XYZ file of C-alpha atoms in Angstrom:
782
model
C 8.389 42.115 120.819
C 7.165 40.429 124.095
C 10.094 38.241 124.225
C 12.457 41.177 123.724
C 10.783 43.083 126.511
C 11.039 40.157 128.915
C 14.703 39.611 128.035
C 15.674 43.268 128.453
C 13.761 43.633 131.743
C 15.331 40.376 133.030
C 18.922 41.246 132.072
C 18.446 44.689 133.509
C 17.244 43.357 136.747
C 19.841 40.802 136.975
C 22.733 43.313 136.279
C 21.269 45.859 138.833
C 20.624 43.022 141.484
C 24.135 41.606 141.210
C 25.941 44.848 140.974
C 23.851 46.330 143.738
C 24.613 43.379 146.045
C 28.227 44.120 145.451
C 27.892 47.738 146.060
C 25.820 47.273 149.186
C 28.614 44.912 150.382
C 30.941 47.879 149.967
C 28.721 50.061 152.164
C 27.324 51.782 149.022
C 23.677 52.659 148.247
C 21.111 49.861 148.528
C 18.923 51.390 145.661
C 20.386 49.343 142.886
C 20.000 45.997 144.723
C 16.292 47.031 145.508
C 15.862 47.989 142.007
C 17.204 44.940 140.490
C 14.968 42.699 142.566
C 11.904 44.802 141.682
C 12.732 44.540 137.912
C 13.091 40.877 138.215
C 9.598 40.781 139.822
C 8.257 42.760 136.976
C 9.831 40.359 134.350
C 8.172 37.463 136.337
C 4.834 39.242 136.278
C 4.992 39.980 132.572
C 5.875 36.298 131.773
C 2.937 35.211 133.818
C 0.565 37.606 132.139
C -0.266 39.395 135.265
C -1.797 42.924 135.221
C 0.219 44.531 138.098
C 3.812 44.535 136.449
C 3.258 47.746 134.454
C 1.927 49.527 137.678
C 4.929 48.234 139.570
C 7.256 49.399 136.937
C 5.574 52.755 136.737
C 5.915 53.238 140.441
C 9.513 52.344 140.304
C 10.109 54.915 137.718
C 8.566 57.696 139.973
C 10.685 56.386 142.913
C 13.738 56.509 140.583
C 12.823 60.020 139.603
C 12.479 61.143 143.162
C 15.839 59.461 144.184
C 17.626 60.922 141.239
C 16.358 64.469 142.125
C 17.285 63.972 145.673
C 20.891 62.906 144.728
C 21.664 65.121 141.803
C 19.193 67.863 141.536
C 17.420 69.082 138.410
C 20.332 68.811 136.022
C 20.129 67.086 132.662
C 23.451 65.153 132.662
C 23.147 63.360 135.949
C 19.486 62.677 135.348
C 20.081 61.326 131.850
C 22.358 58.769 133.278
C 19.972 57.552 135.965
C 16.643 57.866 133.882
C 17.593 57.305 130.236
C 17.476 53.430 129.916
C 14.664 52.906 132.408
C 12.405 55.483 130.591
C 13.226 53.852 127.151
C 12.406 50.464 128.628
C 9.083 51.838 129.904
C 8.169 53.138 126.529
C 8.965 49.741 125.121
C 6.884 48.032 127.769
C 3.875 50.462 126.957
C 3.689 49.017 123.289
C 0.822 46.651 122.983
C 3.086 44.324 121.075
C 5.342 44.062 124.113
C 2.406 42.896 126.384
C 0.334 40.856 123.865
C 0.264 37.125 124.840
C -1.629 35.749 121.822
C -2.536 36.927 118.266
C -6.237 37.126 119.252
C -5.533 40.620 120.848
C -5.290 39.773 124.647
C -2.877 42.549 125.777
C -2.460 41.433 129.346
C -1.195 44.429 131.584
C -2.375 47.901 130.848
C 0.210 49.962 128.979
C -0.823 53.479 130.056
C 0.464 53.585 133.608
C 4.068 52.916 132.425
C 3.597 55.063 129.391
C 2.629 58.087 131.586
C 5.441 57.457 133.949
C 8.093 57.041 131.250
C 6.973 60.350 129.696
C 6.788 62.123 133.015
C 10.253 61.004 133.906
C 11.635 62.082 130.496
C 9.849 65.470 130.768
C 11.449 66.228 134.094
C 14.821 65.210 132.833
C 14.480 67.466 129.812
C 13.507 70.222 132.031
C 16.944 70.121 133.464
C 18.559 70.908 130.119
C 18.860 74.554 130.650
C 20.582 74.025 134.142
C 24.278 73.081 134.426
C 26.324 71.957 137.351
C 29.244 73.975 138.630
C 28.465 77.047 136.549
C 28.933 80.580 137.696
C 27.320 83.344 135.856
C 28.693 86.883 136.054
C 30.598 89.687 134.402
C 34.308 90.422 134.642
C 35.075 93.977 135.656
C 36.457 95.616 132.324
C 37.482 99.059 133.432
C 41.043 99.982 132.748
C 43.062 100.045 136.006
C 46.449 100.636 134.559
C 46.521 102.361 131.237
C 50.299 101.947 130.539
C 51.153 98.543 132.263
C 54.534 96.823 131.907
C 54.217 94.078 129.277
C 57.875 92.894 129.686
C 61.370 94.025 130.595
C 62.137 95.673 127.297
C 59.619 97.137 124.840
C 58.716 95.202 121.716
C 56.683 96.352 118.673
C 53.002 95.703 119.460
C 52.694 93.440 116.469
C 55.481 91.014 117.636
C 55.615 87.824 119.949
C 59.164 87.523 121.141
C 58.835 84.975 123.743
C 56.642 81.890 124.625
C 54.205 83.969 126.641
C 55.014 87.093 124.479
C 57.676 88.327 126.853
C 59.436 87.027 129.823
C 56.446 88.102 131.978
C 54.473 85.235 130.470
C 51.177 87.246 130.275
C 49.927 85.754 126.955
C 48.559 89.093 126.330
C 48.892 91.347 123.164
C 48.198 94.947 123.020
C 46.624 94.542 119.605
C 43.029 95.850 119.168
C 42.026 95.357 115.476
C 39.966 92.131 116.422
C 37.306 92.984 118.765
C 34.251 91.223 120.367
C 32.161 92.923 117.701
C 34.103 91.620 114.674
C 35.929 88.438 115.739
C 33.134 86.467 114.069
C 34.537 87.551 110.774
C 37.777 85.726 111.196
C 38.773 83.396 108.361
C 41.695 81.273 107.434
C 44.264 83.318 105.686
C 46.832 80.607 105.299
C 47.863 77.160 106.522
C 51.050 75.146 106.217
C 52.061 71.613 107.163
C 55.475 70.949 108.676
C 55.610 67.379 107.529
C 56.598 66.242 111.093
C 53.749 63.749 111.628
C 53.198 61.187 114.400
C 54.969 58.035 113.621
C 53.994 54.408 114.536
C 57.141 53.980 116.788
C 56.581 57.174 118.615
C 55.845 57.224 122.380
C 52.225 57.689 123.464
C 52.732 61.297 124.596
C 53.888 62.609 121.216
C 52.336 66.143 121.280
C 52.157 69.439 119.303
C 52.354 72.050 122.114
C 54.363 74.862 120.329
C 53.558 78.471 120.471
C 55.472 80.217 117.674
C 57.531 83.363 118.147
C 57.252 86.409 115.650
C 60.099 88.752 115.272
C 60.316 91.149 112.342
C 58.157 89.366 109.686
C 59.294 85.889 110.592
C 57.699 83.208 112.656
C 59.769 80.666 114.560
C 58.560 77.260 115.774
C 59.608 73.723 116.671
C 57.800 70.402 116.216
C 57.569 67.229 118.396
C 60.685 65.679 116.790
C 62.693 68.736 117.427
C 62.722 70.280 113.970
C 62.894 74.096 113.785
C 61.186 76.225 111.215
C 61.317 79.885 110.073
C 58.257 80.918 108.254
C 57.229 84.096 106.303
C 54.595 85.547 108.764
C 52.436 86.753 105.647
C 51.796 83.450 104.039
C 53.615 80.570 105.987
C 56.263 80.035 103.400
C 59.257 78.164 104.903
C 62.270 80.432 105.006
C 64.522 77.790 106.599
C 64.329 74.438 108.275
C 66.728 72.807 110.836
C 66.732 69.276 111.817
C 69.060 68.335 114.794
C 68.733 64.658 114.137
C 67.461 63.859 117.616
C 66.351 60.433 116.537
C 63.805 58.038 118.328
C 64.084 56.807 121.774
C 61.417 54.530 123.269
C 62.154 55.596 126.800
C 61.258 59.161 126.211
C 58.270 59.916 128.380
C 57.254 62.770 126.318
C 57.946 63.751 122.582
C 57.278 67.345 122.408
C 58.657 70.964 121.887
C 56.682 73.782 123.445
C 58.810 76.529 121.731
C 61.988 78.187 120.820
C 63.768 81.165 122.753
C 65.015 84.256 120.910
C 67.982 86.599 121.672
C 69.241 89.633 119.825
C 72.050 91.916 120.673
C 70.802 94.893 122.899
C 72.040 97.530 120.393
C 69.974 95.997 117.521
C 66.153 96.792 116.882
C 64.533 93.492 116.912
C 62.224 94.485 114.073
C 64.950 95.101 111.703
C 67.654 92.795 113.007
C 67.032 90.539 110.095
C 68.198 93.108 107.387
C 71.355 94.443 109.026
C 72.530 91.980 111.516
C 75.860 90.088 111.409
C 75.859 86.314 111.787
C 74.210 85.198 114.874
C 73.667 88.656 116.324
C 70.079 87.366 116.572
C 69.685 83.723 117.493
C 67.170 81.264 118.491
C 67.618 78.504 120.932
C 66.097 75.018 120.299
C 66.047 72.284 122.959
C 66.106 68.841 121.199
C 64.775 65.550 122.464
C 68.274 64.061 122.585
C 68.997 66.469 125.506
C 71.028 69.067 123.555
C 70.604 72.830 123.180
C 71.121 74.369 119.705
C 71.888 77.917 118.985
C 70.794 78.915 115.633
C 71.241 81.886 113.415
C 67.769 83.459 113.327
C 68.348 84.426 109.661
C 69.686 81.305 108.233
C 68.941 78.441 110.781
C 72.621 77.416 110.804
C 74.491 76.688 114.002
C 76.190 79.606 115.678
C 79.778 78.340 115.793
C 80.718 80.546 118.778
C 78.155 78.846 121.059
C 79.224 75.606 122.926
C 80.619 72.950 120.589
C 80.057 74.542 117.152
C 76.571 75.597 118.265
C 75.526 72.650 120.381
C 75.489 72.087 124.154
C 75.250 68.380 125.466
C 72.952 68.984 128.529
C 73.831 65.599 130.010
C 77.160 66.967 131.142
C 77.688 66.399 134.986
C 74.493 64.227 135.124
C 74.749 61.384 137.719
C 72.721 59.096 135.461
C 72.410 59.410 131.666
C 69.739 56.856 130.743
C 68.686 57.593 127.097
C 65.434 59.413 126.932
C 65.206 60.115 130.770
C 65.940 63.823 130.462
C 65.514 66.701 127.949
C 63.959 70.128 127.820
C 60.363 70.035 126.694
C 59.945 73.759 127.207
C 61.926 76.818 125.834
C 64.833 78.007 127.803
C 64.664 81.486 129.543
C 66.736 84.243 128.028
C 67.395 86.923 130.575
C 70.480 89.023 131.727
C 72.778 87.850 128.827
C 72.139 84.259 129.853
C 70.279 81.275 128.364
C 68.857 79.418 131.453
C 67.989 75.858 130.971
C 65.816 73.530 132.908
C 64.594 70.126 131.979
C 61.978 67.334 132.185
C 63.106 64.082 134.105
C 60.971 60.886 133.497
C 58.370 60.471 136.328
C 58.542 57.067 138.077
C 60.753 55.216 135.780
C 63.750 54.843 138.228
C 64.611 56.239 141.699
C 68.184 56.893 140.226
C 67.544 59.358 137.416
C 69.089 62.431 135.965
C 69.262 65.690 138.077
C 66.647 68.363 138.007
C 69.469 70.965 137.902
C 68.739 74.457 136.410
C 71.788 75.926 134.569
C 72.622 79.298 133.199
C 74.979 79.589 130.113
C 76.463 82.734 128.449
C 74.073 83.594 125.597
C 76.952 84.024 123.280
C 79.614 81.462 124.085
C 77.570 78.798 125.954
C 79.867 78.865 129.015
C 78.309 77.525 131.988
C 77.965 80.518 134.603
C 75.972 78.838 137.434
C 74.010 75.795 138.343
C 71.233 75.696 140.761
C 70.438 72.053 141.888
C 67.471 71.850 144.231
C 69.111 68.838 145.947
C 72.157 71.022 146.739
C 70.773 74.474 146.596
C 73.412 76.669 148.274
C 76.330 75.644 145.804
C 75.777 77.467 142.578
C 79.344 77.849 141.407
C 79.546 76.053 138.022
C 80.806 72.493 137.896
C 83.338 71.669 135.329
C 81.477 70.184 132.408
C 84.673 68.130 131.457
C 85.167 66.716 134.936
C 83.180 63.414 135.249
C 83.748 63.288 139.037
C 81.707 66.462 139.566
C 78.043 65.514 139.414
C 74.594 66.964 140.314
C 72.195 65.412 142.679
C 70.401 62.336 141.233
C 66.577 62.765 140.743
C 66.384 66.079 142.358
C 63.124 68.226 141.789
C 63.191 69.520 138.208
C 61.412 72.399 136.350
C 59.950 71.138 133.251
C 57.532 73.986 132.388
C 58.266 77.493 131.297
C 60.028 79.960 133.398
C 59.522 83.803 133.781
C 61.865 86.744 134.604
C 61.903 90.212 135.935
C 65.237 91.609 134.903
C 64.600 94.916 136.755
C 64.438 92.826 140.027
C 67.152 90.476 138.710
C 64.910 87.405 139.418
C 64.028 84.379 137.358
C 60.935 82.488 138.518
C 60.899 78.742 137.957
C 57.860 76.425 138.573
C 59.317 73.345 140.290
C 58.311 69.588 139.876
C 58.826 66.899 142.507
C 61.498 64.345 143.020
C 60.957 61.143 141.216
C 59.407 58.677 142.287
C 56.368 61.125 142.760
C 54.303 58.736 144.871
C 57.146 57.440 147.219
C 58.269 60.012 149.663
C 60.953 58.134 151.508
C 63.857 58.969 149.250
C 63.847 62.785 149.694
C 66.336 64.913 151.431
C 65.403 68.157 153.452
C 66.490 70.387 150.659
C 64.427 68.381 148.092
C 61.355 68.660 150.488
C 61.956 72.473 150.623
C 61.816 73.130 146.799
C 59.672 70.485 145.383
C 56.161 71.633 143.982
C 56.765 75.223 144.581
C 57.880 78.365 142.684
C 61.416 79.570 143.368
C 62.992 82.962 142.601
C 66.611 82.662 141.559
C 69.068 85.500 141.313
C 69.704 85.930 137.554
C 73.392 86.860 138.255
C 74.391 84.154 140.723
C 71.689 81.477 140.634
C 71.135 81.773 144.363
C 67.791 81.398 145.838
C 66.094 84.681 146.823
C 62.813 83.083 147.955
C 60.535 79.969 147.669
C 56.807 79.371 147.978
C 55.701 75.780 148.199
C 52.190 74.693 147.080
C 52.267 71.082 148.128
C 53.951 69.779 151.195
C 55.777 66.319 150.769
C 54.104 65.795 147.379
C 52.833 62.260 146.925
C 50.521 62.946 143.945
C 52.694 64.289 140.915
C 51.233 67.756 141.784
C 54.187 69.518 140.071
C 53.798 73.318 139.629
C 53.017 72.835 136.032
C 52.452 76.434 134.557
C 54.597 79.381 133.682
C 54.457 81.961 136.363
C 52.651 85.197 135.155
C 54.025 88.657 136.168
C 52.081 91.836 136.274
C 51.613 94.813 138.478
C 48.430 94.881 140.719
C 46.865 98.076 142.005
C 45.926 97.126 145.622
C 44.988 99.226 148.522
C 48.568 99.463 149.665
C 49.554 100.698 146.190
C 50.877 99.237 143.062
C 52.614 95.972 143.697
C 54.742 93.812 141.459
C 52.903 90.465 141.399
C 53.303 86.956 140.431
C 50.316 84.733 139.634
C 50.824 80.988 139.844
C 48.210 78.368 138.721
C 48.480 74.811 140.086
C 47.245 71.459 139.289
C 45.190 71.482 142.541
C 43.182 74.425 141.007
C 44.562 77.061 143.455
C 45.801 80.246 141.876
C 48.357 81.953 144.122
C 49.033 85.614 143.838
C 52.249 86.656 145.439
C 54.549 89.556 145.700
C 57.288 88.701 143.166
C 59.881 90.514 145.222
C 59.792 88.229 148.177
C 57.140 85.666 147.664
C 54.814 86.842 150.149
C 51.035 86.270 149.534
C 48.945 89.140 148.321
C 45.945 86.867 148.414
C 45.605 84.815 151.589
C 47.078 81.374 151.938
C 45.824 79.040 154.488
C 46.899 75.649 155.808
C 44.335 72.875 155.672
C 44.471 69.445 157.546
C 45.304 66.678 155.172
C 44.543 62.819 155.238
C 47.247 60.877 156.953
C 46.534 57.240 155.941
C 49.410 55.434 154.456
C 50.036 51.694 154.154
C 53.666 51.049 153.229
C 56.745 51.250 155.336
C 58.603 54.552 155.364
C 55.792 56.387 153.776
C 54.180 59.506 155.514
C 51.908 62.397 154.477
C 52.225 66.029 155.514
C 49.802 66.918 158.114
C 48.672 70.118 156.494
C 48.466 71.418 152.848
C 48.372 74.930 151.499
C 45.270 76.452 149.928
C 44.762 79.790 148.192
C 42.008 82.218 148.659
C 41.641 82.201 144.805
C 40.859 78.714 143.884
C 38.995 76.680 141.231
C 39.245 73.328 143.065
C 36.269 71.246 142.762
C 34.089 70.111 145.604
C 35.047 66.562 146.940
C 33.548 63.708 145.013
C 30.621 61.632 146.593
C 29.195 58.327 145.451
C 26.217 60.341 144.184
C 28.563 62.087 141.773
C 29.356 58.996 139.823
C 28.303 59.156 136.192
C 29.006 56.781 133.343
C 26.772 56.356 130.344
C 23.791 54.491 131.915
C 22.348 53.430 135.273
C 24.426 50.215 135.020
C 27.581 51.989 134.156
C 26.965 54.425 136.918
C 26.508 51.611 139.522
C 29.863 50.006 138.277
C 31.574 53.488 138.856
C 30.040 53.554 142.362
C 31.519 50.117 142.907
C 34.897 51.382 141.799
C 34.538 54.464 144.050
C 33.730 52.366 147.026
C 36.769 50.003 146.334
C 39.074 52.893 146.361
C 40.575 54.911 149.222
C 39.253 58.408 149.220
C 39.520 60.849 151.991
C 39.178 64.029 149.833
C 41.882 66.199 148.343
C 45.377 64.801 149.016
C 44.421 61.260 149.707
C 47.673 59.405 149.640
C 48.462 56.695 147.169
C 47.831 53.299 148.575
C 48.207 49.519 147.730
C 44.375 49.471 147.746
C 44.237 52.167 145.101
C 43.444 55.830 145.808
C 41.181 58.365 144.164
C 43.081 61.545 143.458
C 40.863 64.505 142.774
C 41.879 66.871 141.104
C 43.921 64.290 139.313
C 47.555 64.769 138.155
C 46.321 65.867 134.765
C 45.612 69.058 136.747
C 42.907 71.676 137.212
C 45.538 73.800 135.495
C 48.658 72.521 133.609
C 51.385 73.907 131.370
C 48.993 76.035 129.439
C 48.884 78.385 132.603
C 46.468 81.345 132.492
C 46.390 84.616 130.498
C 46.289 87.969 132.301
C 45.178 91.400 131.088
C 47.605 93.809 132.909
C 45.448 96.837 132.127
C 42.284 95.345 133.700
C 44.227 93.088 136.039
C 42.117 90.082 135.402
C 42.921 86.469 134.366
C 41.209 84.012 132.111
C 41.885 80.319 132.141
C 40.680 76.686 131.630
C 40.039 74.770 134.808
C 39.779 71.074 133.977
C 38.287 68.358 136.213
C 39.244 64.697 135.709
C 39.801 62.318 138.662
C 42.625 59.809 138.594
C 43.391 56.568 140.392
C 46.880 56.093 141.880
C 47.814 52.512 143.152
C 51.136 51.347 144.567
C 52.030 47.943 143.219
C 54.514 45.726 144.984
C 57.261 44.594 142.552
C 56.294 40.967 142.633
C 52.777 41.822 141.417
C 54.183 44.141 138.696
C 56.466 41.462 137.256
C 55.657 40.480 133.648
C 53.331 43.426 133.062
C 54.077 46.160 130.562
C 55.618 49.285 132.152
C 57.122 52.649 131.419
C 54.807 53.493 128.422
C 54.398 57.275 129.522
C 53.216 59.068 132.598
C 50.138 57.144 132.844
C 49.850 53.303 133.186
C 52.204 51.218 135.199
C 55.713 52.730 135.859
C 58.470 50.781 137.292
C 60.283 52.978 139.797
C 63.386 50.749 139.188
C 65.263 50.501 142.444
C 62.221 50.873 144.685
C 60.009 48.251 146.165
C 56.791 49.527 144.609
C 55.788 50.427 140.966
C 52.959 52.976 140.542
C 49.981 52.707 138.362
C 48.192 56.035 137.461
C 45.023 55.832 135.386
C 42.054 58.189 134.696
C 38.941 57.256 136.749
C 36.771 55.825 133.933
C 33.750 53.567 133.605
C 34.084 50.081 131.930
C 33.085 51.628 128.532
C 35.554 54.427 128.851
C 33.693 57.484 129.945
C 34.631 59.572 133.039
C 33.131 58.161 136.284
C 32.473 61.696 137.633
C 29.569 63.871 136.467
C 30.345 66.437 133.845
C 31.438 69.057 133.062
C 35.071 67.919 132.957
C 36.342 71.169 131.239
C 35.509 74.729 131.748
C 36.579 78.473 131.094
C 36.727 80.913 133.855
C 37.889 84.333 134.807
C 38.674 86.187 138.080
C 39.593 89.552 139.240
C 43.327 89.275 140.587
C 43.064 92.320 142.823
C 40.166 90.844 144.897
C 40.434 87.076 144.114
C 36.723 86.937 143.084
C 35.677 84.478 140.338
C 33.531 86.291 137.863
C 32.193 83.377 135.788
C 32.782 79.733 134.973
C 31.217 78.003 132.004
C 31.438 74.430 130.586
C 33.731 74.383 127.610
C 33.901 71.971 124.439
C 31.652 69.346 123.091
C 31.729 65.684 122.748
C 31.746 65.809 118.887
C 35.236 64.151 118.486
C 34.922 61.818 121.593
C 31.630 60.059 121.003
C 30.843 57.335 118.350
C 28.203 59.671 116.847
C 29.612 63.153 116.166
C 27.165 65.290 118.007
C 28.303 68.649 119.005
C 26.837 68.653 122.445
C 28.417 71.173 124.728
C 29.036 69.125 127.877
C 32.282 70.617 128.914
C 35.357 68.298 127.932
C 38.835 68.017 129.358
C 41.581 69.862 127.544
C 45.255 70.828 127.713
C 46.716 74.006 126.408
C 46.476 77.662 127.131
C 44.563 80.866 126.404
C 45.727 84.111 124.811
C 44.178 87.645 125.427
C 43.969 90.860 123.396
C 43.727 94.322 124.669
C 40.256 94.582 122.972
C 38.875 91.966 125.434
C 38.917 88.829 123.276
C 40.339 85.576 124.597
C 41.372 82.907 122.229
C 41.870 79.050 122.952
C 41.649 75.695 121.490
C 42.897 73.117 124.064
C 39.759 71.074 124.538
C 39.462 67.580 123.178
C 37.171 68.519 120.353
C 38.913 69.882 117.172
C 37.739 73.502 117.534
C 39.222 76.791 117.843
C 37.215 79.304 119.765
C 37.309 82.931 120.739
C 35.497 84.157 123.885
C 34.344 87.568 125.215
C 36.667 88.328 128.172
C 33.868 90.162 129.971
C 31.312 87.351 129.991
C 32.927 84.143 128.808
C 30.434 83.953 125.847
C 31.737 82.087 122.805
C 32.026 84.665 119.987
C 33.707 82.473 117.169
C 33.947 78.742 116.822
C 35.537 76.998 113.921
C 36.603 73.385 113.237
C 40.300 72.745 112.813
C 41.965 69.723 110.973
C 43.526 68.336 114.023
C 43.577 68.683 117.879
C 44.497 72.075 118.964
C 46.348 71.354 122.140
C 48.777 74.313 121.889
C 48.428 77.825 123.075
C 47.748 80.358 120.277
C 49.383 83.783 119.652
C 48.690 86.862 117.580
C 50.806 89.384 115.527
C 50.693 91.940 112.807
C 51.717 90.883 109.267
C 53.776 93.165 106.926
C 50.418 94.733 105.830
C 49.593 95.752 109.350
C 46.746 93.130 109.600
C 46.291 91.334 112.868
C 46.722 87.635 112.566
C 45.835 84.867 115.056
C 47.897 81.779 114.821
C 47.466 78.236 116.225
C 49.350 74.978 115.750
C 47.033 71.940 115.423
C 48.675 68.624 115.777
C 46.902 66.707 118.469
C 47.977 65.253 121.797
C 48.883 61.584 122.424
C 47.631 61.513 125.935
C 44.296 62.985 125.204
C 43.791 60.993 121.948
C 42.891 63.986 119.853
C 43.462 63.737 116.100
C 47.132 64.005 115.041
C 48.442 66.437 112.416
C 51.061 69.044 111.571
C 49.205 72.104 110.854
C 50.019 75.772 111.268
C 46.807 77.790 110.950
C 46.711 81.591 110.584
C 43.416 83.628 110.659
C 42.564 87.199 109.816
C 39.452 89.345 109.450
C 37.533 89.251 106.151
C 38.321 92.238 103.958
């Protein structure tokens, strides 16, 4: 035991001394070097049978405790990293066998000083367990502000879910009230089905189940990552029809996902009974497939609608300037509005400077005829190109809209969240028009495609800070009266609240000075960046915020921190490597937020995970694996620099920043006041030992609200599905699910009038959650 104690103390001291010297050379904290030297002295004293080493170690523990409290405060997680291993080593050192020098019983140094110090350090750390970083306790105002709010352009039965966010308003809100905060704990699994579309060995890394099903009549409609479409009986999950477009496999696809289908029925038909009395294709669903095609399917049979496009199919690569396989397709459902199906698409980030266009196109919902095209690289010319003329082409690589769009047909406007021009981190290829519309929300005239207004959220985006989420539409009761509003969450954590008629801010937008350092020719950074009055942005990272799983791991994270360029939010990417926080994973992503239009409040899932962005000269990138997804090393073919994007992790693979990394939060949209924010999710499915410790883990996906004040969400990187009290954020119901739940749930009424809650669980390739192919439906116990 004595030899083990000597060995551990020596190795611990050597690691801290060596790493601490490196950290000090990078102008970091001297504490680690001094600690390492002291531990080596303790090891020497123990080896020489001196009586002072335990006193010295006990004193160091008390200094370590004081330093930790000074840096991090009385919070368990940052204290556990700093104090855990030293306290355990102290307890080991306190054992008589660790200090005994001979079998005759001579014990050398006294054990009680280090025993008391170790127990005292542990007691202080444990005292921090009830306290949590970055938490806000409070109550959301729950009074009804508008008893009869608009839930969409056209009424739909309260038990249906006819669009991705229930309607073109994207609210993710249902007027159903059977499930309440009082009874939600009685939910149980009513049925489950498996689609059979499972992740394959040859799939790309970001193969993900992100679909939110539709519910029309008593039929559910959904798609799968490999572009299969299903119609299910809403009572029991029985397959009514299945459609396979034969989209095939393509290794250059950056994403393999389908977030949803879109639905259209003839205006004269009642959507609830269309299934029983409609003619062929009078009700149809639109499926975007991974081979860049759009399929119009008869909602009743799943067969192609022969009057649409080429026997029910549109090839979305028409008029594209470049047509590399896998570089373009629609991951999100198209927008159906004003008799049009309006299609945007995802363009691979950072694979090549010459890529397909980010054009948005409107087709006749019946015939598939191209009616207008809005190309952000040529924004004033919306007259449709001739799909059969190869000489007419859209702008290469122009900013695209890969997420879900919204519409207000009464205003005649469609709202598209815009991405950036690829390459994301190299700003020298952009035209003035592309600079205007990148990383914004743009309002297009549904009839003509012309721009009505644009509001930009990142100037000259060098960080892949695409506007990732569907804009949410609702009416807000403000001092000046009832105003049609648009709520736009962003990756930076800002939530913009705009007048959806003209894009003017309803909550203030300011401009902040931004970092300017760049280190490659032709690159520049915008001098200022926008910021919203309603924001979930995190505080800037400090060296003291580094985490890891132990004192050594934390020290190594501090070394990484000091090696990177970091000047706060919007630090430009560099050859040295820049710390990007919030990272391009986003505080908010495509899951958006859910709003209650009666109470005029929002509920969402702010996530905090720093990333590292590094520009790599092409000669240094040669021979390395590239283009394996959004993260990792991407080529930027045709440019002088590749780009490497990775999460900011410790050497053993845990985030370098202190938790929580994932939260749930709510805010009053009329005032911009955040009511509460709590850590969300456990490390049960992330750690080697499956402990359900609620640390607050990252996630991707979205929430859903009901009129009774219940929020539903899975999304976190543990395999759990939860219900929350909208008023307080308290978890009311928490069940295990058979795979990762990185999809947004929905709710509906079955044919018996019972409220169902449905979630697709199939995992997410980028977050590493468990893969599967499950559709899970829950209802209250009888």
